[in-house]
PDB file of C-alpha atoms in Angstrom:
ATOM      1  CA  MET A   1      15.562  -2.840 -20.918  1.00  0.00           C
ATOM      2  CA  ILE A   2      13.107  -0.312 -21.612  1.00  0.00           C
ATOM      3  CA  LYS A   3      12.164   1.849 -18.616  1.00  0.00           C
ATOM      4  CA  PRO A   4       9.191   3.996 -19.074  1.00  0.00           C
ATOM      5  CA  GLU A   5       9.045   7.563 -17.753  1.00  0.00           C
ATOM      6  CA  LEU A   6       7.070   8.224 -14.442  1.00  0.00           C
ATOM      7  CA  LYS A   7       3.756  10.328 -15.043  1.00  0.00           C
ATOM      8  CA  VAL A   8       4.976  13.059 -12.434  1.00  0.00           C
ATOM      9  CA  TYR A   9       3.552  16.483 -12.205  1.00  0.00           C
ATOM     10  CA  ALA A  10       4.320  19.796 -10.314  1.00  0.00           C
ATOM     11  CA  ILE A  11       1.958  22.288  -9.449  1.00  0.00           C
ATOM     12  CA  ASP A  12       2.307  25.743  -8.200  1.00  0.00           C
ATOM     13  CA  GLY A  13       6.084  24.995  -8.215  1.00  0.00           C
ATOM     14  CA  ILE A  14       6.035  22.212  -5.944  1.00  0.00           C
ATOM     15  CA  VAL A  15       7.662  18.968  -7.453  1.00  0.00           C
ATOM     16  CA  PRO A  16       7.027  15.180  -5.949  1.00  0.00           C
ATOM     17  CA  VAL A  17       9.871  13.511  -4.348  1.00  0.00           C
ATOM     18  CA  VAL A  18      10.392  10.015  -4.961  1.00  0.00           C
ATOM     19  CA  ASP A  19      13.778   7.962  -3.020  1.00  0.00           C
ATOM     20  CA  PRO A  20      15.726   6.186  -5.474  1.00  0.00           C
ATOM     21  CA  THR A  21      15.072   3.021  -3.777  1.00  0.00           C
ATOM     22  CA  ALA A  22      11.541   3.371  -4.323  1.00  0.00           C
ATOM     23  CA  TYR A  23       9.632   1.828  -6.948  1.00  0.00           C
ATOM     24  CA  VAL A  24       6.476   3.921  -8.791  1.00  0.00           C
ATOM     25  CA  HIS A  25       4.845   1.863 -11.565  1.00  0.00           C
ATOM     26  CA  PRO A  26       4.848   4.286 -14.594  1.00  0.00           C
ATOM     27  CA  SER A  27       0.881   4.504 -14.905  1.00  0.00           C
ATOM     28  CA  ALA A  28       0.659   5.784 -11.207  1.00  0.00           C
ATOM     29  CA  ILE A  29       0.114   9.581 -11.210  1.00  0.00           C
ATOM     30  CA  LEU A  30       1.875  11.854  -8.697  1.00  0.00           C
ATOM     31  CA  ILE A  31       1.078  15.347  -8.463  1.00  0.00           C
ATOM     32  CA  GLY A  32       2.694  18.238  -6.517  1.00  0.00           C
ATOM     33  CA  ASP A  33       3.320  17.807  -2.609  1.00  0.00           C
ATOM     34  CA  VAL A  34       3.699  14.160  -2.862  1.00  0.00           C
ATOM     35  CA  ILE A  35       6.947  12.446  -0.815  1.00  0.00           C
ATOM     36  CA  ILE A  36       7.562   8.685  -1.428  1.00  0.00           C
ATOM     37  CA  GLY A  37      10.431   7.579   1.035  1.00  0.00           C
ATOM     38  CA  PRO A  38      13.087   4.786   0.722  1.00  0.00           C
ATOM     39  CA  GLY A  39      11.915   1.222  -0.346  1.00  0.00           C
ATOM     40  CA  CYS A  40       8.114   2.384  -0.854  1.00  0.00           C
ATOM     41  CA  TYR A  41       6.085   0.490  -3.442  1.00  0.00           C
ATOM     42  CA  VAL A  42       3.398   2.629  -5.551  1.00  0.00           C
ATOM     43  CA  GLY A  43       1.378   0.044  -7.739  1.00  0.00           C
ATOM     44  CA  PRO A  44      -0.298   0.583 -11.085  1.00  0.00           C
ATOM     45  CA  CYS A  45      -2.809   3.394 -11.585  1.00  0.00           C
ATOM     46  CA  ALA A  46      -2.468   4.587  -8.119  1.00  0.00           C
ATOM     47  CA  SER A  47      -3.500   8.537  -7.686  1.00  0.00           C
ATOM     48  CA  LEU A  48      -1.405  10.647  -5.502  1.00  0.00           C
ATOM     49  CA  ARG A  49      -3.045  13.997  -5.668  1.00  0.00           C
ATOM     50  CA  GLY A  50      -0.705  16.423  -3.826  1.00  0.00           C
ATOM     51  CA  ASP A  51      -2.790  19.335  -5.150  1.00  0.00           C
ATOM     52  CA  PHE A  52      -4.278  20.711  -1.732  1.00  0.00           C
ATOM     53  CA  GLY A  53      -2.597  18.828   1.290  1.00  0.00           C
ATOM     54  CA  ARG A  54       0.905  16.714   1.562  1.00  0.00           C
ATOM     55  CA  LEU A  55       0.884  13.223   0.928  1.00  0.00           C
ATOM     56  CA  ILE A  56       3.641  11.124   2.624  1.00  0.00           C
ATOM     57  CA  LEU A  57       4.857   7.434   2.124  1.00  0.00           C
ATOM     58  CA  GLU A  58       7.173   6.366   4.894  1.00  0.00           C
ATOM     59  CA  ARG A  59      10.135   4.061   4.413  1.00  0.00           C
ATOM     60  CA  GLY A  60       8.890   0.538   3.493  1.00  0.00           C
ATOM     61  CA  ALA A  61       5.271   1.696   2.827  1.00  0.00           C
ATOM     62  CA  ASN A  62       3.030   0.107  -0.126  1.00  0.00           C
ATOM     63  CA  LEU A  63       0.075   1.803  -2.075  1.00  0.00           C
ATOM     64  CA  GLN A  64      -1.299  -0.774  -4.391  1.00  0.00           C
ATOM     65  CA  ASP A  65      -3.147  -0.825  -7.756  1.00  0.00           C
ATOM     66  CA  THR A  66      -5.844   1.941  -8.130  1.00  0.00           C
ATOM     67  CA  CYS A  67      -5.248   3.462  -4.438  1.00  0.00           C
ATOM     68  CA  VAL A  68      -5.940   7.202  -4.187  1.00  0.00           C
ATOM     69  CA  MET A  69      -4.351   9.703  -1.539  1.00  0.00           C
ATOM     70  CA  HIS A  70      -5.517  12.908  -1.049  1.00  0.00           C
ATOM     71  CA  GLY A  71      -6.307  15.468   1.658  1.00  0.00           C
ATOM     72  CA  PHE A  72      -7.698  19.240   2.373  1.00  0.00           C
ATOM     73  CA  PRO A  73      -5.444  21.971   2.256  1.00  0.00           C
ATOM     74  CA  GLY A  74      -2.913  22.348   5.035  1.00  0.00           C
ATOM     75  CA  THR A  75      -3.152  18.598   5.875  1.00  0.00           C
ATOM     76  CA  ASP A  76      -0.628  15.843   5.676  1.00  0.00           C
ATOM     77  CA  THR A  77      -2.039  12.392   4.645  1.00  0.00           C
ATOM     78  CA  VAL A  78       0.742   9.924   5.800  1.00  0.00           C
ATOM     79  CA  VAL A  79       1.864   6.266   5.659  1.00  0.00           C
ATOM     80  CA  GLU A  80       3.891   5.393   8.317  1.00  0.00           C
ATOM     81  CA  GLU A  81       6.799   3.054   8.101  1.00  0.00           C
ATOM     82  CA  ASP A  82       5.962  -0.326   6.932  1.00  0.00           C
ATOM     83  CA  GLY A  83       2.100   0.695   6.229  1.00  0.00           C
ATOM     84  CA  HIS A  84       0.209  -1.893   3.741  1.00  0.00           C
ATOM     85  CA  ILE A  85      -2.481  -0.282   1.459  1.00  0.00           C
ATOM     86  CA  GLY A  86      -4.505  -2.679  -0.030  1.00  0.00           C
ATOM     87  CA  HIS A  87      -5.840  -2.394  -3.622  1.00  0.00           C
ATOM     88  CA  GLY A  88      -8.452   0.068  -4.581  1.00  0.00           C
ATOM     89  CA  ALA A  89      -8.362   1.983  -0.854  1.00  0.00           C
ATOM     90  CA  VAL A  90      -9.224   5.411  -0.591  1.00  0.00           C
ATOM     91  CA  LEU A  91      -6.892   7.509   2.178  1.00  0.00           C
ATOM     92  CA  HIS A  92      -8.269  11.028   2.654  1.00  0.00           C
ATOM     93  CA  GLY A  93      -6.677  13.452   5.222  1.00  0.00           C
ATOM     94  CA  CYS A  94      -5.657  10.656   7.469  1.00  0.00           C
ATOM     95  CA  ARG A  95      -2.522   8.975   9.045  1.00  0.00           C
ATOM     96  CA  ILE A  96      -2.205   5.195   9.172  1.00  0.00           C
ATOM     97  CA  GLY A  97       0.175   3.983  11.717  1.00  0.00           C
ATOM     98  CA  ARG A  98       3.527   1.996  11.568  1.00  0.00           C
ATOM     99  CA  ASN A  99       3.018  -1.529  10.080  1.00  0.00           C
ATOM    100  CA  ALA A 100      -0.784  -1.029   9.963  1.00  0.00           C
ATOM    101  CA  LEU A 101      -2.895  -2.590   7.069  1.00  0.00           C
ATOM    102  CA  ILE A 102      -5.695  -1.169   5.173  1.00  0.00           C
ATOM    103  CA  GLY A 103      -7.833  -3.822   3.379  1.00  0.00           C
ATOM    104  CA  MET A 104      -8.861  -3.852  -0.380  1.00  0.00           C
ATOM    105  CA  ASN A 105     -11.148  -1.155  -1.279  1.00  0.00           C
ATOM    106  CA  ALA A 106     -11.198   0.557   2.151  1.00  0.00           C
ATOM    107  CA  VAL A 107     -12.194   4.066   2.675  1.00  0.00           C
ATOM    108  CA  ILE A 108     -10.235   6.119   5.281  1.00  0.00           C
ATOM    109  CA  MET A 109     -11.632   9.441   5.994  1.00  0.00           C
ATOM    110  CA  ASP A 110     -10.226  12.899   7.211  1.00  0.00           C
ATOM    111  CA  ASN A 111      -8.437  13.161  10.397  1.00  0.00           C
ATOM    112  CA  VAL A 112      -8.313   9.421  11.011  1.00  0.00           C
ATOM    113  CA  VAL A 113      -5.628   7.899  13.104  1.00  0.00           C
ATOM    114  CA  ILE A 114      -5.141   4.128  12.409  1.00  0.00           C
ATOM    115  CA  GLY A 115      -3.084   2.597  15.569  1.00  0.00           C
ATOM    116  CA  GLU A 116       0.122   0.892  14.810  1.00  0.00           C
ATOM    117  CA  GLU A 117      -0.135  -2.602  13.582  1.00  0.00           C
ATOM    118  CA  ALA A 118      -3.793  -2.329  13.200  1.00  0.00           C
ATOM    119  CA  ILE A 119      -5.699  -4.067  10.360  1.00  0.00           C
ATOM    120  CA  VAL A 120      -8.917  -2.530   8.748  1.00  0.00           C
ATOM    121  CA  ALA A 121     -10.894  -5.058   7.097  1.00  0.00           C
ATOM    122  CA  ALA A 122     -11.528  -4.860   3.181  1.00  0.00           C
ATOM    123  CA  SER A 123     -14.495  -2.729   2.256  1.00  0.00           C
ATOM    124  CA  ALA A 124     -14.606  -1.013   5.710  1.00  0.00           C
ATOM    125  CA  PHE A 125     -15.482   2.760   5.934  1.00  0.00           C
ATOM    126  CA  VAL A 126     -13.942   4.469   8.616  1.00  0.00           C
ATOM    127  CA  LYS A 127     -15.682   7.554   9.490  1.00  0.00           C
ATOM    128  CA  ALA A 128     -14.011  11.143   9.799  1.00  0.00           C
ATOM    129  CA  GLY A 129     -12.131  11.937  13.124  1.00  0.00           C
ATOM    130  CA  ALA A 130     -12.168   8.014  14.222  1.00  0.00           C
ATOM    131  CA  GLU A 131      -8.997   7.267  16.318  1.00  0.00           C
ATOM    132  CA  ILE A 132      -8.268   3.386  15.979  1.00  0.00           C
ATOM    133  CA  PRO A 133      -6.267   1.645  18.672  1.00  0.00           C
ATOM    134  CA  ALA A 134      -3.098  -0.180  17.786  1.00  0.00           C
ATOM    135  CA  ARG A 135      -3.167  -4.053  17.348  1.00  0.00           C
ATOM    136  CA  VAL A 136      -6.789  -4.398  16.551  1.00  0.00           C
ATOM    137  CA  LEU A 137      -9.225  -5.366  13.690  1.00  0.00           C
ATOM    138  CA  VAL A 138     -11.404  -3.000  12.578  1.00  0.00           C
ATOM    139  CA  ALA A 139     -14.375  -3.927   9.886  1.00  0.00           C
ATOM    140  CA  GLY A 140     -17.662  -3.033   8.807  1.00  0.00           C
ATOM    141  CA  VAL A 141     -19.666   0.420   7.393  1.00  0.00           C
ATOM    142  CA  PRO A 142     -19.021   2.772   9.682  1.00  0.00           C
ATOM    143  CA  ALA A 143     -16.255   0.272  10.972  1.00  0.00           C
ATOM    144  CA  LYS A 144     -15.842  -0.525  14.554  1.00  0.00           C
ATOM    145  CA  VAL A 145     -13.287  -2.473  16.283  1.00  0.00           C
ATOM    146  CA  VAL A 146     -13.928  -6.085  16.044  1.00  0.00           C
ATOM    147  CA  ARG A 147     -11.172  -7.605  18.630  1.00  0.00           C
ATOM    148  CA  PRO A 148      -7.645  -7.673  19.067  1.00  0.00           C
ATOM    149  CA  LEU A 149      -5.452  -9.120  16.612  1.00  0.00           C
ATOM    150  CA  SER A 150      -3.222 -12.258  17.676  1.00  0.00           C
ATOM    151  CA  GLU A 151       0.567 -12.242  17.301  1.00  0.00           C
ATOM    152  CA  ASP A 152       0.048 -14.753  14.578  1.00  0.00           C
ATOM    153  CA  GLU A 153      -1.951 -12.064  12.519  1.00  0.00           C
ATOM    154  CA  ILE A 154       0.545  -9.472  13.110  1.00  0.00           C
ATOM    155  CA  ARG A 155       3.138 -11.820  12.045  1.00  0.00           C
ATOM    156  CA  TRP A 156       1.148 -12.623   8.773  1.00  0.00           C
ATOM    157  CA  LYS A 157       0.515  -8.872   8.046  1.00  0.00           C
ATOM    158  CA  SER A 158       4.632  -8.077   8.578  1.00  0.00           C
ATOM    159  CA  GLN A 159       5.579 -11.077   6.398  1.00  0.00           C
ATOM    160  CA  GLY A 160       2.895  -9.819   3.739  1.00  0.00           C
ATOM    161  CA  THR A 161       4.566  -6.209   3.887  1.00  0.00           C
ATOM    162  CA  ALA A 162       8.179  -7.823   3.652  1.00  0.00           C
ATOM    163  CA  THR A 163       6.545  -9.534   0.174  1.00  0.00           C
ATOM    164  CA  TYR A 164       6.259  -6.047  -1.085  1.00  0.00           C
ATOM    165  CA  GLN A 165       9.293  -4.657   0.230  1.00  0.00           C
ATOM    166  CA  ASP A 166      10.833  -7.411  -1.970  1.00  0.00           C
ATOM    167  CA  LEU A 167       8.579  -6.497  -5.043  1.00  0.00           C
ATOM    168  CA  THR A 168      10.158  -3.031  -5.066  1.00  0.00           C
ATOM    169  CA  ARG A 169      13.766  -4.514  -5.328  1.00  0.00           C
ATOM    170  CA  ARG A 170      12.211  -6.989  -8.249  1.00  0.00           C
ATOM    171  CA  CYS A 171      10.262  -4.202 -10.102  1.00  0.00           C
ATOM    172  CA  LEU A 172      13.524  -1.947  -9.934  1.00  0.00           C
ATOM    173  CA  ALA A 173      15.938  -4.799 -11.050  1.00  0.00           C
ATOM    174  CA  THR A 174      13.549  -6.656 -13.634  1.00  0.00           C
ATOM    175  CA  LEU A 175      10.393  -4.736 -14.557  1.00  0.00           C
ATOM    176  CA  CYS A 176      10.095  -3.429 -18.072  1.00  0.00           C
ATOM    177  CA  GLU A 177       7.801  -2.799 -20.794  1.00  0.00           C
ATOM    178  CA  THR A 178       7.681  -5.744 -23.558  1.00  0.00           C
ATOM    179  CA  THR A 179       5.507  -7.257 -26.172  1.00  0.00           C
ATOM    180  CA  PRO A 180       3.210 -10.275 -25.696  1.00  0.00           C
ATOM    181  CA  LEU A 181       3.891 -13.527 -27.085  1.00  0.00           C
ATOM    182  CA  ALA A 182       1.705 -15.285 -29.373  1.00  0.00           C
ATOM    183  CA  ALA A 183       1.265 -18.544 -27.637  1.00  0.00           C
ATOM    184  CA  VAL A 184       2.223 -20.128 -24.693  1.00  0.00           C
ATOM    185  CA  GLU A 185       5.506 -21.569 -24.559  1.00  0.00           C
ATOM    186  CA  PRO A 186       6.603 -24.720 -24.024  1.00  0.00           C
ATOM    187  CA  GLY A 187       7.240 -25.549 -19.983  1.00  0.00           C
ATOM    188  CA  ARG A 188       6.452 -21.922 -19.438  1.00  0.00           C
ATOM    189  CA  LYS A 189       7.742 -21.069 -16.177  1.00  0.00           C
ATOM    190  CA  ARG A 190       5.878 -19.621 -13.064  1.00  0.00           C
ATOM    191  CA  ILE A 191       6.926 -17.176 -10.516  1.00  0.00           C
ATOM    192  CA  GLU A 192       7.778 -19.088  -7.253  1.00  0.00           C
ATOM    193  CA  MET A 193       6.670 -17.275  -4.027  1.00  0.00           C
ATOM    194  CA  PRO A 194       5.633 -20.603  -1.952  1.00  0.00           C
ATOM    195  CA  ASP A 195       5.835 -18.809   1.433  1.00  0.00           C
ATOM    196  CA  VAL A 196       3.207 -16.108   0.478  1.00  0.00           C
ATOM    197  CA  ILE A 197      -0.286 -17.499   1.400  1.00  0.00           C
ATOM    198  CA  PRO A 198      -3.543 -15.697   2.293  1.00  0.00           C
ATOM    199  CA  LEU A 199      -4.302 -15.893   5.890  1.00  0.00           C
ATOM    200  CA  VAL A 200      -7.040 -18.336   5.541  1.00  0.00           C
ATOM    201  CA  GLU A 201      -4.849 -20.390   4.248  1.00  0.00           C
ATOM    202  CA  THR A 202      -2.532 -20.015   7.230  1.00  0.00           C
ATOM    203  CA  ARG A 203      -5.376 -20.928   9.560  1.00  0.00           C
ATOM    204  CA  LYS A 204      -6.033 -23.991   7.869  1.00  0.00           C
ATOM    205  CA  ARG A 205      -2.456 -25.397   7.890  1.00  0.00           C
ATOM    206  CA  GLU A 206      -2.452 -24.416  11.729  1.00  0.00           C
ATOM    207  CA  GLY A 207      -5.242 -26.373  12.373  1.00  0.00           C
TER     208      GLY A 207
END
């Protein structure tokens, strides 16, 4: 099984740190003062540019495909334990609280603090200096608090993050470079994950 080399770069003598139990996709870019904690997942084409400030993913956090992390000199951009950063989000000089979720293509600006177990909706823009309380839904441009989150919504978020933590282990165990097949093989199997469903489907099932 071929394991491609990571794209990891030192700058000014500062080398990124990746815990052995984390998974970083080979197409992701890590530069300089980047610290990836235990059990983290960093998806394809993510960019973590620690060439100005420090970037930290704490235990069990995920940073998905094409996300960007950066910050001004002297700052820490932090995703706390079990933080969940959706596809294409941008984090700049901010702190994402424990078990919080940042939706796809959201932008979180400098000196923002997202409270623990909060959810920032897809494509939201959280302006610089905002402080978002714990366990609320935030949406819009600029983003505003919409309402408190229910226990079911927080449970759904936590289950989704657990799925990415499992993905970390799956990638470490089985993901490898390969060549494509020329045709679909008979009886082609699917990846089975019956318990992973969108929140909208969860609400439908609950009536």
